[in-house]
PDB file of C-alpha atoms in Angstrom:
ATOM      1  CA  MET F   1     120.187  32.606  98.479  1.00 48.00           C
ATOM      2  CA  GLY F   2     118.033  36.265  99.180  1.00 63.00           C
ATOM      3  CA  ILE F   3     120.342  39.323  99.488  1.00 78.00           C
ATOM      4  CA  ALA F   4     121.796  40.234 102.909  1.00 84.00           C
ATOM      5  CA  LYS F   5     119.694  42.922 104.422  1.00 84.00           C
ATOM      6  CA  ASP F   6     122.580  45.206 104.961  1.00 86.00           C
ATOM      7  CA  THR F   7     122.989  45.028 101.283  1.00 91.00           C
ATOM      8  CA  VAL F   8     120.268  45.980 100.670  1.00 90.00           C
ATOM      9  CA  ARG F   9     119.917  48.856 102.699  1.00 90.00           C
ATOM     10  CA  ALA F  10     123.596  49.837 101.131  1.00 91.00           C
ATOM     11  CA  ARG F  11     122.202  50.302  97.634  1.00 92.00           C
ATOM     12  CA  LEU F  12     119.107  51.874  98.865  1.00 90.00           C
ATOM     13  CA  TRP F  13     121.582  54.511 100.426  1.00 89.00           C
ATOM     14  CA  GLN F  14     123.405  54.713  96.944  1.00 90.00           C
ATOM     15  CA  ILE F  15     120.366  55.151  94.990  1.00 89.00           C
ATOM     16  CA  LEU F  16     118.935  57.935  97.197  1.00 86.00           C
ATOM     17  CA  GLU F  17     122.320  59.924  96.939  1.00 85.00           C
ATOM     18  CA  GLU F  18     122.130  59.194  93.216  1.00 85.00           C
ATOM     19  CA  TRP F  19     118.427  59.782  92.430  1.00 85.00           C
ATOM     20  CA  ALA F  20     117.367  61.654  95.681  1.00 82.00           C
ATOM     21  CA  PRO F  21     119.952  63.873  96.959  1.00 78.00           C
ATOM     22  CA  ALA F  22     117.742  66.682  98.253  1.00 75.00           C
ATOM     23  CA  SER F  23     114.412  66.386 100.500  1.00 72.00           C
ATOM     24  CA  GLY F  24     111.769  66.098  99.030  1.00 73.00           C
ATOM     25  CA  ASP F  25     113.361  64.512  95.611  1.00 78.00           C
ATOM     26  CA  ARG F  26     111.367  61.202  94.796  1.00 83.00           C
ATOM     27  CA  LEU F  27     113.039  57.955  94.264  1.00 88.00           C
ATOM     28  CA  PRO F  28     111.744  55.927  90.928  1.00 89.00           C
ATOM     29  CA  PRO F  29     108.882  53.332  91.493  1.00 88.00           C
ATOM     30  CA  GLU F  30     109.386  50.017  93.512  1.00 88.00           C
ATOM     31  CA  ARG F  31     109.130  48.403  90.493  1.00 87.00           C
ATOM     32  CA  GLU F  32     112.502  50.391  89.078  1.00 89.00           C
ATOM     33  CA  LEU F  33     114.154  50.194  92.484  1.00 91.00           C
ATOM     34  CA  LYS F  34     113.633  46.457  92.968  1.00 90.00           C
ATOM     35  CA  ASN F  35     115.888  45.955  89.696  1.00 91.00           C
ATOM     36  CA  LEU F  36     117.916  49.053  90.797  1.00 91.00           C
ATOM     37  CA  VAL F  37     118.688  47.119  94.288  1.00 92.00           C
ATOM     38  CA  GLY F  38     117.930  43.769  92.724  1.00 91.00           C
ATOM     39  CA  CYS F  39     116.137  42.123  95.627  1.00 91.00           C
ATOM     40  CA  SER F  40     112.432  41.332  95.553  1.00 90.00           C
ATOM     41  CA  ARG F  41     109.699  43.570  96.071  1.00 87.00           C
ATOM     42  CA  GLU F  42     108.985  42.345  99.452  1.00 88.00           C
ATOM     43  CA  THR F  43     112.624  42.513 100.651  1.00 91.00           C
ATOM     44  CA  LEU F  44     112.346  46.037  99.058  1.00 91.00           C
ATOM     45  CA  ARG F  45     109.248  46.998 100.731  1.00 89.00           C
ATOM     46  CA  THR F  46     110.780  45.964 104.423  1.00 90.00           C
ATOM     47  CA  ALA F  47     113.425  48.024 103.357  1.00 91.00           C
ATOM     48  CA  LEU F  48     111.439  51.043 102.766  1.00 90.00           C
ATOM     49  CA  ALA F  49     109.559  50.288 105.696  1.00 89.00           C
ATOM     50  CA  THR F  50     112.601  50.252 107.851  1.00 89.00           C
ATOM     51  CA  LEU F  51     114.131  53.983 106.271  1.00 89.00           C
ATOM     52  CA  GLU F  52     110.442  55.241 106.191  1.00 86.00           C
ATOM     53  CA  THR F  53     110.206  54.674 110.499  1.00 84.00           C
ATOM     54  CA  GLU F  54     113.926  56.149 110.660  1.00 83.00           C
ATOM     55  CA  GLY F  55     112.257  59.417 108.894  1.00 83.00           C
ATOM     56  CA  GLU F  56     114.647  59.226 106.190  1.00 86.00           C
ATOM     57  CA  ILE F  57     111.949  58.849 103.488  1.00 88.00           C
ATOM     58  CA  TRP F  58     108.616  59.289 103.732  1.00 84.00           C
ATOM     59  CA  ARG F  59     105.751  57.174 101.221  1.00 83.00           C
ATOM     60  CA  HIS F  60     102.461  58.417  99.427  1.00 75.00           C
ATOM     61  CA  VAL F  61      99.835  56.006  97.693  1.00 66.00           C
ATOM     62  CA  GLY F  62      99.523  57.197  94.213  1.00 64.00           C
ATOM     63  CA  GLN F  63     102.379  59.454  94.780  1.00 71.00           C
ATOM     64  CA  GLY F  64     105.372  57.799  95.348  1.00 81.00           C
ATOM     65  CA  THR F  65     108.376  57.561  97.750  1.00 86.00           C
ATOM     66  CA  PHE F  66     110.104  60.995  98.797  1.00 84.00           C
ATOM     67  CA  ARG F  67     113.131  61.803 100.742  1.00 85.00           C
ATOM     68  CA  GLY F  68     113.007  63.074 104.102  1.00 81.00           C
ATOM     69  CA  ARG F  69     110.607  63.240 106.748  1.00 77.00           C
ATOM     70  CA  THR F  70     106.539  63.069 106.288  1.00 71.00           C
ATOM     71  CA  PRO F  71     105.692  66.748 105.753  1.00 65.00           C
ATOM     72  CA  LEU F  72     103.054  68.067 107.275  1.00 58.00           C
ATOM     73  CA  GLY F  73     100.735  69.031 104.578  1.00 54.00           C
ATOM     74  CA  ARG F  74     101.965  66.825 101.965  1.00 50.00           C
ATOM     75  CA  PRO F  75     101.429  68.398  98.453  1.00 50.00           C
ATOM     76  CA  VAL F  76      99.128  66.946  95.953  1.00 48.00           C
ATOM     77  CA  LYS F  77     100.286  65.558  92.881  1.00 51.00           C
ATOM     78  CA  ASP F  78      99.962  67.354  89.724  1.00 54.00           C
ATOM     79  CA  THR F  79      98.656  65.452  87.550  1.00 54.00           C
ATOM     80  CA  LEU F  80      95.956  64.717  90.178  1.00 48.00           C
ATOM     81  CA  LEU F  81      95.054  68.424  89.830  1.00 57.00           C
ATOM     82  CA  LEU F  82      95.245  68.342  86.598  1.00 58.00           C
ATOM     83  CA  GLU F  83      92.605  65.226  86.347  1.00 55.00           C
ATOM     84  CA  ALA F  84      90.156  67.600  88.369  1.00 53.00           C
ATOM     85  CA  THR F  85      90.696  70.736  86.558  1.00 71.00           C
ATOM     86  CA  THR F  86      87.749  71.786  84.057  1.00 83.00           C
ATOM     87  CA  PRO F  87      87.789  73.660  81.462  1.00 87.00           C
ATOM     88  CA  ALA F  88      85.198  76.429  83.631  1.00 89.00           C
ATOM     89  CA  ASP F  89      87.703  75.770  86.777  1.00 89.00           C
ATOM     90  CA  LEU F  90      91.110  76.800  84.333  1.00 89.00           C
ATOM     91  CA  MET F  91      89.455  80.199  82.594  1.00 92.00           C
ATOM     92  CA  ASP F  92      88.442  80.936  85.855  1.00 93.00           C
ATOM     93  CA  ALA F  93      92.160  80.841  87.259  1.00 92.00           C
ATOM     94  CA  ARG F  94      93.433  82.417  84.558  1.00 94.00           C
ATOM     95  CA  ARG F  95      90.882  85.430  84.493  1.00 96.00           C
ATOM     96  CA  LEU F  96      91.949  85.520  88.599  1.00 96.00           C
ATOM     97  CA  LEU F  97      96.094  85.604  88.075  1.00 96.00           C
ATOM     98  CA  GLU F  98      96.942  86.561  83.867  1.00 97.00           C
ATOM     99  CA  PRO F  99      95.710  90.312  84.194  1.00 98.00           C
ATOM    100  CA  GLN F 100      97.893  90.341  86.784  1.00 98.00           C
ATOM    101  CA  VAL F 101     100.744  89.201  84.943  1.00 97.00           C
ATOM    102  CA  ALA F 102     100.411  91.201  82.496  1.00 98.00           C
ATOM    103  CA  ALA F 103     100.791  94.546  84.235  1.00 98.00           C
ATOM    104  CA  ALA F 104     103.325  92.893  85.970  1.00 98.00           C
ATOM    105  CA  ALA F 105     105.163  92.653  82.571  1.00 98.00           C
ATOM    106  CA  ALA F 106     104.140  96.281  81.411  1.00 98.00           C
ATOM    107  CA  ALA F 107     106.142  97.548  84.344  1.00 98.00           C
ATOM    108  CA  ARG F 108     109.499  95.215  83.446  1.00 97.00           C
ATOM    109  CA  ARG F 109     109.448  95.175  79.719  1.00 97.00           C
ATOM    110  CA  GLU F 110     112.461  95.556  77.986  1.00 94.00           C
ATOM    111  CA  LYS F 111     113.298  96.032  74.163  1.00 91.00           C
ATOM    112  CA  ASP F 112     113.999  92.734  73.335  1.00 93.00           C
ATOM    113  CA  ASP F 113     110.728  91.193  75.249  1.00 96.00           C
ATOM    114  CA  ILE F 114     108.802  93.414  72.790  1.00 97.00           C
ATOM    115  CA  THR F 115     109.899  91.627  69.625  1.00 96.00           C
ATOM    116  CA  LEU F 116     109.144  88.242  71.104  1.00 95.00           C
ATOM    117  CA  LEU F 117     105.947  89.113  72.499  1.00 97.00           C
ATOM    118  CA  ARG F 118     104.909  90.600  68.248  1.00 97.00           C
ATOM    119  CA  LYS F 119     106.539  87.260  67.021  1.00 95.00           C
ATOM    120  CA  ARG F 120     104.301  85.110  69.515  1.00 95.00           C
ATOM    121  CA  VAL F 121     101.286  87.620  68.078  1.00 97.00           C
ATOM    122  CA  ALA F 122     102.546  86.881  64.545  1.00 96.00           C
ATOM    123  CA  GLU F 123     102.772  83.402  64.666  1.00 93.00           C
ATOM    124  CA  GLY F 124      99.068  83.757  66.391  1.00 93.00           C
ATOM    125  CA  ARG F 125      97.587  85.400  62.589  1.00 93.00           C
ATOM    126  CA  GLU F 126      99.701  83.052  60.572  1.00 92.00           C
ATOM    127  CA  ALA F 127      98.412  79.628  62.491  1.00 87.00           C
ATOM    128  CA  HIS F 128      96.286  77.249  60.180  1.00 82.00           C
ATOM    129  CA  ASP F 129      94.529  74.967  61.818  1.00 82.00           C
ATOM    130  CA  ARG F 130      93.248  74.532  65.663  1.00 79.00           C
ATOM    131  CA  ALA F 131      96.200  72.834  66.727  1.00 79.00           C
ATOM    132  CA  GLY F 132      98.667  75.727  65.722  1.00 83.00           C
ATOM    133  CA  CYS F 133      96.252  78.072  66.871  1.00 86.00           C
ATOM    134  CA  GLU F 134      96.422  76.309  70.152  1.00 83.00           C
ATOM    135  CA  ARG F 135     100.074  76.087  70.046  1.00 85.00           C
ATOM    136  CA  ALA F 136     100.660  79.403  68.818  1.00 90.00           C
ATOM    137  CA  ASP F 137      98.131  80.700  71.768  1.00 91.00           C
ATOM    138  CA  ASP F 138      99.796  78.884  74.833  1.00 89.00           C
ATOM    139  CA  ALA F 139     103.433  80.265  73.359  1.00 91.00           C
ATOM    140  CA  PHE F 140     102.136  83.624  73.413  1.00 95.00           C
ATOM    141  CA  HIS F 141     100.602  83.611  77.194  1.00 95.00           C
ATOM    142  CA  GLN F 142     103.379  82.042  78.405  1.00 92.00           C
ATOM    143  CA  SER F 143     105.848  84.106  76.660  1.00 94.00           C
ATOM    144  CA  ILE F 144     103.803  86.983  78.583  1.00 96.00           C
ATOM    145  CA  ALA F 145     104.804  85.678  82.196  1.00 94.00           C
ATOM    146  CA  GLU F 146     108.483  85.438  80.709  1.00 94.00           C
ATOM    147  CA  VAL F 147     108.173  88.982  80.498  1.00 96.00           C
ATOM    148  CA  ALA F 148     107.198  89.630  83.643  1.00 96.00           C
ATOM    149  CA  ARG F 149     110.174  87.688  85.492  1.00 94.00           C
ATOM    150  CA  ASN F 150     109.133  86.049  88.165  1.00 93.00           C
ATOM    151  CA  PRO F 151     109.613  82.256  88.343  1.00 89.00           C
ATOM    152  CA  VAL F 152     106.527  81.456  90.314  1.00 90.00           C
ATOM    153  CA  LEU F 153     104.263  83.256  87.843  1.00 91.00           C
ATOM    154  CA  ILE F 154     106.552  81.424  85.205  1.00 89.00           C
ATOM    155  CA  ALA F 155     105.706  77.795  86.700  1.00 85.00           C
ATOM    156  CA  LEU F 156     102.207  78.441  86.826  1.00 87.00           C
ATOM    157  CA  LEU F 157     101.341  79.841  83.681  1.00 88.00           C
ATOM    158  CA  ARG F 158     103.553  76.395  82.909  1.00 83.00           C
ATOM    159  CA  HIS F 159     100.976  74.495  84.906  1.00 81.00           C
ATOM    160  CA  PHE F 160      97.985  76.075  83.130  1.00 84.00           C
ATOM    161  CA  SER F 161      99.652  74.791  79.749  1.00 81.00           C
ATOM    162  CA  SER F 162      99.690  71.009  81.026  1.00 74.00           C
ATOM    163  CA  ALA F 163      96.058  71.177  81.736  1.00 78.00           C
ATOM    164  CA  ARG F 164      95.429  72.617  78.284  1.00 78.00           C
ATOM    165  CA  CYS F 165      96.671  69.332  77.290  1.00 70.00           C
ATOM    166  CA  ARG F 166      93.916  66.758  78.596  1.00 71.00           C
ATOM    167  CA  ALA F 167      91.842  65.751  76.633  1.00 65.00           C
ATOM    168  CA  VAL F 168      88.436  67.742  78.387  1.00 73.00           C
ATOM    169  CA  TRP F 169      89.702  71.176  77.593  1.00 79.00           C
ATOM    170  CA  GLN F 170      90.769  69.912  73.847  1.00 76.00           C
ATOM    171  CA  ARG F 171      87.274  68.747  73.187  1.00 80.00           C
ATOM    172  CA  GLU F 172      86.176  72.501  74.196  1.00 83.00           C
ATOM    173  CA  TRP F 173      89.195  74.585  72.327  1.00 78.00           C
ATOM    174  CA  ASP F 174      88.080  72.305  69.453  1.00 82.00           C
ATOM    175  CA  ARG F 175      84.240  72.631  69.493  1.00 85.00           C
ATOM    176  CA  THR F 176      84.476  76.471  70.318  1.00 87.00           C
ATOM    177  CA  TYR F 177      86.596  76.923  67.650  1.00 81.00           C
ATOM    178  CA  ARG F 178      84.936  75.408  64.731  1.00 82.00           C
ATOM    179  CA  ARG F 179      81.662  76.625  66.048  1.00 85.00           C
ATOM    180  CA  VAL F 180      83.219  80.733  66.303  1.00 84.00           C
ATOM    181  CA  GLY F 181      84.557  80.350  62.985  1.00 83.00           C
ATOM    182  CA  VAL F 182      88.807  79.503  61.927  1.00 78.00           C
ATOM    183  CA  GLU F 183      89.150  82.726  60.480  1.00 82.00           C
ATOM    184  CA  GLU F 184      86.739  84.972  63.075  1.00 84.00           C
ATOM    185  CA  PHE F 185      88.456  82.770  66.476  1.00 83.00           C
ATOM    186  CA  THR F 186      92.103  83.188  64.905  1.00 87.00           C
ATOM    187  CA  LYS F 187      91.752  86.518  63.767  1.00 91.00           C
ATOM    188  CA  ALA F 188      89.685  87.755  67.530  1.00 91.00           C
ATOM    189  CA  HIS F 189      92.755  85.943  69.334  1.00 89.00           C
ATOM    190  CA  SER F 190      95.005  87.828  67.925  1.00 94.00           C
ATOM    191  CA  ASP F 191      94.120  91.160  67.547  1.00 97.00           C
ATOM    192  CA  HIS F 192      93.357  91.118  71.315  1.00 97.00           C
ATOM    193  CA  HIS F 193      97.153  89.570  71.893  1.00 97.00           C
ATOM    194  CA  GLU F 194      98.725  92.272  69.932  1.00 98.00           C
ATOM    195  CA  GLN F 195      96.224  94.992  72.207  1.00 98.00           C
ATOM    196  CA  VAL F 196      97.740  93.098  75.279  1.00 98.00           C
ATOM    197  CA  VAL F 197     101.105  94.038  73.918  1.00 98.00           C
ATOM    198  CA  ASP F 198     100.747  97.294  72.574  1.00 98.00           C
ATOM    199  CA  ALA F 199      99.952  97.711  76.273  1.00 98.00           C
ATOM    200  CA  ILE F 200     103.101  96.420  77.401  1.00 98.00           C
ATOM    201  CA  ALA F 201     105.142  98.334  74.770  1.00 98.00           C
ATOM    202  CA  ALA F 202     104.046 101.595  76.139  1.00 98.00           C
ATOM    203  CA  GLY F 203     104.488 100.150  80.172  1.00 98.00           C
ATOM    204  CA  ASP F 204     101.162 100.579  80.595  1.00 98.00           C
ATOM    205  CA  GLY F 205      99.962  98.639  83.464  1.00 98.00           C
ATOM    206  CA  THR F 206      96.169  99.557  84.005  1.00 98.00           C
ATOM    207  CA  ALA F 207      95.661  98.951  80.038  1.00 98.00           C
ATOM    208  CA  ALA F 208      97.851  95.288  80.011  1.00 98.00           C
ATOM    209  CA  HIS F 209      95.300  94.340  82.580  1.00 98.00           C
ATOM    210  CA  HIS F 210      92.457  95.182  81.162  1.00 98.00           C
ATOM    211  CA  ALA F 211      93.348  94.072  77.752  1.00 98.00           C
ATOM    212  CA  MET F 212      94.154  90.790  79.326  1.00 98.00           C
ATOM    213  CA  ALA F 213      91.215  90.271  81.541  1.00 98.00           C
ATOM    214  CA  HIS F 214      88.762  90.975  78.452  1.00 97.00           C
ATOM    215  CA  HIS F 215      90.275  88.727  76.255  1.00 96.00           C
ATOM    216  CA  LEU F 216      90.039  85.570  78.770  1.00 96.00           C
ATOM    217  CA  GLU F 217      86.678  86.448  79.406  1.00 96.00           C
ATOM    218  CA  THR F 218      85.817  86.723  75.656  1.00 93.00           C
ATOM    219  CA  VAL F 219      87.509  83.225  75.143  1.00 91.00           C
ATOM    220  CA  SER F 220      85.504  82.103  78.810  1.00 93.00           C
ATOM    221  CA  ILE F 221      82.197  83.168  77.136  1.00 92.00           C
ATOM    222  CA  ASP F 222      82.870  81.486  73.212  1.00 89.00           C
ATOM    223  CA  MET F 223      83.886  78.622  75.513  1.00 88.00           C
ATOM    224  CA  GLY F 224      80.134  78.515  77.513  1.00 88.00           C
ATOM    225  CA  VAL F 225      82.370  79.219  80.774  1.00 85.00           C
ATOM    226  CA  LEU F 226      81.583  82.773  81.603  1.00 83.00           C
ATOM    227  CA  ASN F 227      77.667  84.023  81.281  1.00 67.00           C
ATOM    228  CA  PRO F 228      77.926  87.401  79.277  1.00 63.00           C
ATOM    229  CA  VAL F 229      76.593  89.122  82.119  1.00 50.00           C
ATOM    230  CA  GLN F 230      79.009  88.129  84.540  1.00 49.00           C
ATOM    231  CA  SER F 231      81.374  89.591  82.828  1.00 45.00           C
ATOM    232  CA  CYS F 232      83.221  93.243  83.421  1.00 42.00           C
TER     233      CYS F 232
END
């Protein structure tokens, strides 16, 4: 004998309150939900369809099941966006955003911030392989956003960081790292980072913007995603 519909609904409500208390929160996938509720997938889907009709949840193939009414503009799943991101797209976005982030950091920096940023530069200089260089570079750029003290900018830089974990980026980074040369690549990166930090330490937003833009344009050219004649 199957579980009663009222029992299924009651358990689903309990799971909603525990796993997705606020509108927009995502529920566990169906394979987990059916085990949590203790029913078949067919019974679960019937109950979910009822809740969706009532406006308590909304579902999207490939994204999942969410608490609340269907939004007018359904959000794109982060992983889908990341999968569609090419190294050229990522560097273009970084060139548009990160110089402004560096300028904001120059206006908002505090003494301890400069200590942290110089530590990040030192970590980059001490990197002895591609993976270490990548980690140090990523940490440096995320730290700039933290100094800018804007949670939206921090989240965007973390999103960029996630894109850098993809295989297509790692292959391009590795190819550039080997072509330019380990020592030269690491030194050039660290020198650029130091110029950015010097400008931030001086509170010079214009210089920080210029230094970051120059750094990212150089990296883009090295990676082959920006023609030298396009750079400023």
